[in-house]
């Protein structure tokens, strides 16, 4: 057999044995997706997206969570909650809403590892009733699929507790002069309770009827809400007023889904939660430990990667996270040494 035939056979063997990289989108396409995500928050784009209830920015079975509230799984819930939260302020400039309306942003950090993204975005939120803007920083872990859709997200509002400490006191005097508010502007809790209860009850009585009914009349609604805690602005996924108030903008979009969230039971959103359980919950099946290189061979190892205080690292993790996918046992090493580089290294 000639040297040429041997070389050809080796090359064919190498091509068969070499692991095939799973098709990945480029870094520029990832940045495009991040920009589309951020653009979606800006008024009036957020109104359009929220009312669609079906943003293709998310995969159909997207899994997500926001630290201020809870988990939002599926395209419809993710569309409503992430973009619908700020719709009321954009549509009613006189409402002293605690949430404001995003008007601009700057992506201040972005790390890309394969289909995994870590980003931080500084938004400027407008509060028209105050004629003032405030910066709000949102940190996010995102996982993008081959269609440039978000299939996992974990979002944190950085310094949100501090932001509300600054913003809410400025809004109290404006809330105090809204209709049906009898509490004095010096009574912060009284004003907040009446402001949120009025919005919750009005929305419930306007949109929750028939099988979706939550309260028989205004008095029943107010009596119930007076027995609930106001809550903290960083705990908007619990059995309190701030959680029910959070759902007011989304309720007209899908009453059959959201009416229970502002009702007595709180549905599956405004409920009592255990701190330990929330923190320790493993909500994302694919996790967030990002490999540099994904192949069909290492996908299973990647999904099960763990680094804990109670266990040594599994040797397979080194293989799964390798940037070159070449190891001492790799049969392609001899062919590479003999023939030179037969393929370029995958991008880091």
Coordinates of C-alpha atoms in Angstrom, one line a residue:
X1 CA 0.0 0.0 0.0
X2 CA 1.4 3.4 -1.0
X3 CA 2.1 6.2 1.5
X4 CA -0.6 8.3 -0.1
X5 CA -3.2 5.5 0.5
X6 CA -2.1 5.2 4.1
X7 CA -2.5 9.0 4.6
X8 CA -5.9 9.0 3.1
X9 CA -7.0 6.1 5.3
X10 CA -5.7 7.9 8.4
X11 CA -7.5 11.1 7.5
X12 CA -10.8 9.2 6.9
X13 CA -10.3 7.5 10.3
X14 CA -9.7 10.8 12.0
X15 CA -12.8 12.3 10.5
X16 CA -14.9 9.4 11.7
X17 CA -13.4 9.4 15.2
X18 CA -13.3 13.1 15.8
X19 CA -16.2 14.3 17.9
X20 CA -18.5 16.7 15.9
X21 CA -19.1 20.0 17.4
X22 CA -22.7 20.9 18.0
X23 CA -23.7 23.8 15.7
X24 CA -23.3 27.0 17.7
X25 CA -24.3 30.6 17.0
X26 CA -21.5 33.2 16.7
X27 CA -20.6 35.6 19.4
X28 CA -22.0 38.4 17.3
X29 CA -25.4 36.6 17.1
X30 CA -25.3 36.1 20.8
X31 CA -24.8 39.9 21.3
X32 CA -27.7 40.5 18.9
X33 CA -29.9 38.3 21.1
X34 CA -28.8 40.2 24.2
X35 CA -29.6 43.5 22.5
X36 CA -33.0 42.3 21.4
X37 CA -33.7 41.2 24.9
X38 CA -32.8 44.6 26.3
X39 CA -34.6 46.4 23.4
X40 CA -37.7 44.6 24.5
X41 CA -37.9 46.4 27.8
X42 CA -37.9 49.9 26.2
X43 CA -41.2 51.6 25.7
X44 CA -43.2 51.4 23.5
X45 CA -41.6 48.1 22.4
X46 CA -42.4 46.5 25.7
X47 CA -46.1 47.2 25.2
X48 CA -46.1 45.5 21.9
X49 CA -44.3 42.5 23.1
X50 CA -46.3 42.1 26.3
X51 CA -49.6 42.2 24.4
X52 CA -48.3 39.5 22.0
X53 CA -48.0 37.1 25.0
X54 CA -45.8 35.0 22.7
X55 CA -42.4 36.6 22.1
X56 CA -40.2 34.5 19.8
X57 CA -37.3 35.9 21.7
X58 CA -37.9 32.9 24.0
X59 CA -38.0 29.3 23.1
X60 CA -41.4 27.6 23.5
X61 CA -40.3 25.7 26.7
X62 CA -38.1 28.4 28.2
X63 CA -37.3 28.1 31.9
X64 CA -36.6 31.2 33.9
X65 CA -36.6 32.9 37.2
X66 CA -36.4 36.5 38.6
X67 CA -35.0 37.0 42.0
X68 CA -37.6 39.6 43.0
X69 CA -40.4 37.2 42.3
X70 CA -40.4 33.6 41.3
X71 CA -40.1 31.2 38.4
X72 CA -41.6 32.0 35.0
X73 CA -41.6 28.9 32.8
X74 CA -42.9 28.9 29.2
X75 CA -42.9 31.5 26.5
X76 CA -46.2 33.1 27.5
X77 CA -45.4 33.7 31.2
X78 CA -41.9 34.9 30.4
X79 CA -43.3 37.4 27.8
X80 CA -45.9 38.7 30.2
X81 CA -43.8 39.1 33.3
X82 CA -40.5 40.3 31.9
X83 CA -42.0 42.9 29.5
X84 CA -45.6 43.4 30.9
X85 CA -44.5 44.6 34.3
X86 CA -43.6 48.1 33.0
X87 CA -46.6 48.6 30.7
X88 CA -48.8 50.5 33.0
X89 CA -46.3 53.3 33.6
X90 CA -45.7 53.6 29.8
X91 CA -49.5 53.9 29.1
X92 CA -50.4 56.1 32.1
X93 CA -47.9 58.8 32.7
X94 CA -49.8 60.1 35.8
X95 CA -49.6 56.8 37.7
X96 CA -47.0 56.9 40.5
X97 CA -46.1 53.3 39.9
X98 CA -43.1 51.9 41.8
X99 CA -41.9 50.2 38.6
X100 CA -41.2 53.1 36.3
X101 CA -40.7 52.6 32.5
X102 CA -37.3 51.7 30.9
X103 CA -36.3 54.3 28.4
X104 CA -32.6 53.4 27.6
X105 CA -29.9 51.0 28.5
X106 CA -26.2 50.2 28.3
X107 CA -24.8 46.7 28.2
X108 CA -21.8 47.2 30.6
X109 CA -20.6 43.6 30.7
X110 CA -20.9 40.5 28.6
X111 CA -19.3 37.1 28.8
X112 CA -20.0 34.4 26.2
X113 CA -19.1 30.8 26.6
X114 CA -20.5 28.7 23.9
X115 CA -24.3 29.2 24.2
X116 CA -24.1 30.5 27.8
X117 CA -24.1 34.3 28.5
X118 CA -23.4 36.3 31.6
X119 CA -24.4 40.0 31.2
X120 CA -25.1 43.1 33.1
X121 CA -27.3 45.9 31.7
X122 CA -27.8 49.3 33.2
X123 CA -31.3 50.6 32.4
X124 CA -32.5 54.1 32.9
X125 CA -36.0 54.0 34.3
X126 CA -38.3 57.0 33.8
X127 CA -40.8 58.0 36.5
X128 CA -43.0 60.4 34.6
X129 CA -45.1 61.4 37.7
X130 CA -41.8 62.5 39.3
X131 CA -40.3 63.9 36.2
X132 CA -37.2 62.0 37.2
X133 CA -35.1 59.1 35.9
X134 CA -33.3 56.4 38.0
X135 CA -30.7 53.8 37.0
X136 CA -31.6 50.2 37.6
X137 CA -29.1 47.5 37.0
X138 CA -30.1 44.0 35.8
X139 CA -27.8 41.0 35.9
X140 CA -28.7 38.0 33.8
X141 CA -27.5 34.5 33.0
X142 CA -28.9 33.4 29.7
X143 CA -28.7 30.2 27.6
X144 CA -29.3 30.6 23.9
X145 CA -30.4 27.8 21.5
X146 CA -29.3 27.4 17.9
X147 CA -32.3 29.5 16.8
X148 CA -31.1 32.5 18.8
X149 CA -33.8 32.1 21.3
X150 CA -33.4 32.3 25.1
X151 CA -34.1 28.8 26.6
X152 CA -32.9 29.6 30.1
X153 CA -32.6 32.8 32.1
X154 CA -31.8 33.7 35.7
X155 CA -32.3 37.5 36.3
X156 CA -31.4 39.6 39.3
X157 CA -32.2 43.2 39.9
X158 CA -29.1 44.5 41.5
X159 CA -29.5 46.9 44.4
X160 CA -33.3 46.8 44.0
X161 CA -33.9 47.2 47.7
X162 CA -31.8 50.3 47.7
X163 CA -33.5 51.6 44.7
X164 CA -36.9 51.3 46.3
X165 CA -35.6 52.9 49.4
X166 CA -34.8 56.0 47.3
X167 CA -37.8 55.9 44.9
X168 CA -40.8 54.9 47.0
X169 CA -40.6 57.9 49.5
X170 CA -40.7 60.2 46.5
X171 CA -43.9 58.6 45.2
X172 CA -45.8 58.5 48.5
X173 CA -47.1 62.2 48.2
X174 CA -48.3 61.5 44.7
X175 CA -50.0 58.2 45.7
X176 CA -51.7 60.1 48.6
X177 CA -53.6 62.4 46.2
X178 CA -54.9 59.5 44.1
X179 CA -58.7 58.8 44.2
X180 CA -59.9 56.9 47.2
X181 CA -56.7 57.4 49.2
X182 CA -57.6 58.7 52.7
X183 CA -54.3 58.1 54.5
X184 CA -52.1 61.1 55.2
X185 CA -48.9 61.4 53.1
X186 CA -47.1 61.1 56.4
X187 CA -48.5 57.6 56.8
X188 CA -46.3 55.7 54.4
X189 CA -47.7 52.3 55.1
X190 CA -51.2 53.5 55.0
X191 CA -50.8 55.2 51.6
X192 CA -49.0 52.2 50.2
X193 CA -51.7 49.8 51.4
X194 CA -54.6 51.9 50.0
X195 CA -52.8 52.7 46.7
X196 CA -52.1 49.0 46.0
X197 CA -55.4 47.7 47.3
X198 CA -57.3 50.2 45.2
X199 CA -55.5 49.0 42.0
X200 CA -55.8 45.3 42.9
X201 CA -59.6 45.5 43.7
X202 CA -60.4 47.7 40.6
X203 CA -58.6 45.3 38.3
X204 CA -60.2 42.2 39.9
X205 CA -63.7 43.6 39.7
X206 CA -63.2 44.9 36.1
X207 CA -61.7 41.7 34.7
X208 CA -62.3 38.7 37.0
X209 CA -65.9 37.6 36.5
X210 CA -67.8 34.3 36.1
X211 CA -65.4 31.4 36.7
X212 CA -62.5 33.9 37.2
X213 CA -64.3 35.8 40.0
X214 CA -62.1 36.4 43.1
X215 CA -64.2 38.9 45.2
X216 CA -67.9 39.4 45.2
X217 CA -67.6 43.2 45.6
X218 CA -65.3 46.1 46.6
X219 CA -65.8 45.7 50.3
X220 CA -65.0 42.0 50.3
X221 CA -61.8 42.7 48.3
X222 CA -60.7 45.5 50.6
X223 CA -61.4 43.5 53.7
X224 CA -59.3 40.6 52.5
X225 CA -56.4 42.8 51.4
X226 CA -56.4 44.7 54.7
X227 CA -55.6 41.3 56.4
X228 CA -52.5 40.8 54.2
X229 CA -49.1 42.2 54.8
X230 CA -47.8 44.9 52.5
X231 CA -44.6 42.9 51.9
X232 CA -41.2 43.9 50.8
X233 CA -40.3 45.2 47.3
X234 CA -37.6 42.5 47.0
X235 CA -40.1 39.7 47.9
X236 CA -42.7 40.0 45.2
X237 CA -43.4 36.3 45.0
X238 CA -45.1 35.9 48.3
X239 CA -48.6 36.1 50.0
X240 CA -48.6 39.9 50.3
X241 CA -49.9 43.1 48.6
X242 CA -46.7 43.8 46.6
X243 CA -47.0 40.5 44.8
X244 CA -50.7 40.9 44.0
X245 CA -50.0 44.5 42.8
X246 CA -47.2 43.1 40.6
X247 CA -49.8 41.1 38.7
X248 CA -52.1 43.9 38.0
X249 CA -50.5 44.9 34.6
X250 CA -50.6 41.3 33.3
X251 CA -54.2 40.5 34.4
X252 CA -56.1 42.1 31.6
X253 CA -54.0 40.2 29.1
X254 CA -55.0 36.8 30.4
X255 CA -57.6 36.9 33.2
X256 CA -58.0 33.2 33.2
X257 CA -54.4 32.8 34.2
X258 CA -53.8 35.8 36.4
X259 CA -57.1 36.4 38.3
X260 CA -56.1 33.8 40.9
X261 CA -52.8 35.6 41.5
X262 CA -54.5 38.7 42.9
X263 CA -57.2 36.7 44.6
X264 CA -57.4 35.2 48.2
X265 CA -55.4 32.1 47.3
X266 CA -52.7 33.9 45.4
X267 CA -52.8 31.1 42.8
X268 CA -49.4 29.6 42.2
X269 CA -47.6 32.9 42.4
X270 CA -48.5 35.0 45.6
X271 CA -48.0 32.2 48.2
X272 CA -46.0 31.6 51.3
X273 CA -42.5 30.5 50.5
X274 CA -39.6 29.0 52.5
X275 CA -36.3 30.8 52.2
X276 CA -34.2 27.6 52.3
X277 CA -36.3 25.9 49.7
X278 CA -36.2 28.9 47.3
X279 CA -32.4 29.2 47.6
X280 CA -31.6 25.5 47.3
X281 CA -34.1 24.8 44.5
X282 CA -32.4 23.4 41.4
X283 CA -34.7 24.9 38.8
X284 CA -32.5 24.6 35.7
X285 CA -32.1 21.1 34.3
X286 CA -29.0 22.1 32.2
X287 CA -27.4 24.1 35.0
X288 CA -25.1 27.1 34.5
X289 CA -21.6 25.6 34.4
X290 CA -20.7 26.5 30.8
X291 CA -18.4 24.3 28.7
X292 CA -16.0 25.8 26.2
X293 CA -16.8 23.2 23.6
X294 CA -20.0 21.2 23.2
X295 CA -20.2 17.9 21.3
X296 CA -22.8 15.1 21.3
X297 CA -20.4 13.1 23.4
X298 CA -20.0 15.5 26.2
X299 CA -23.5 16.9 26.4
X300 CA -24.6 14.4 29.1
X301 CA -21.6 15.1 31.2
X302 CA -22.2 18.8 30.9
X303 CA -25.8 18.5 32.1
X304 CA -24.7 16.7 35.2
X305 CA -21.7 18.8 36.2
X306 CA -21.5 19.6 39.9
X307 CA -18.8 21.3 42.0
X308 CA -19.7 20.9 45.7
X309 CA -17.9 21.1 49.1
X310 CA -18.8 17.4 49.8
X311 CA -17.4 15.7 46.7
X312 CA -14.2 15.7 44.6
X313 CA -14.5 16.8 41.0
X314 CA -15.3 13.9 38.7
X315 CA -12.5 13.3 36.2
X316 CA -15.1 13.3 33.4
X317 CA -15.7 17.0 34.1
X318 CA -12.2 17.8 32.7
X319 CA -13.2 16.1 29.5
X320 CA -16.5 17.7 29.3
X321 CA -15.2 21.2 29.9
X322 CA -12.1 20.9 27.8
X323 CA -11.5 23.8 25.4
X324 CA -9.9 21.5 22.7
X325 CA -11.6 18.2 23.4
X326 CA -8.2 16.5 22.9
X327 CA -6.9 14.3 25.6
X328 CA -4.1 11.8 26.3
X329 CA -6.4 8.9 25.3
X330 CA -7.6 10.6 22.1
X331 CA -6.7 8.4 19.1
X332 CA -6.5 11.5 16.8
X333 CA -3.2 12.7 18.5
X334 CA -1.0 10.4 16.4
X335 CA -2.7 11.4 13.2
X336 CA -2.3 15.1 14.1
X337 CA 1.4 14.6 14.8
X338 CA 1.9 12.7 11.6
X339 CA -0.1 14.9 9.2
X340 CA -0.1 18.3 11.0
X341 CA -3.2 20.0 12.2
X342 CA -6.2 18.4 10.5
X343 CA -8.7 20.9 11.9
X344 CA -8.6 24.2 13.6
X345 CA -9.1 24.3 17.4
X346 CA -12.6 25.3 18.4
X347 CA -13.1 28.8 19.5
X348 CA -12.5 29.5 23.2

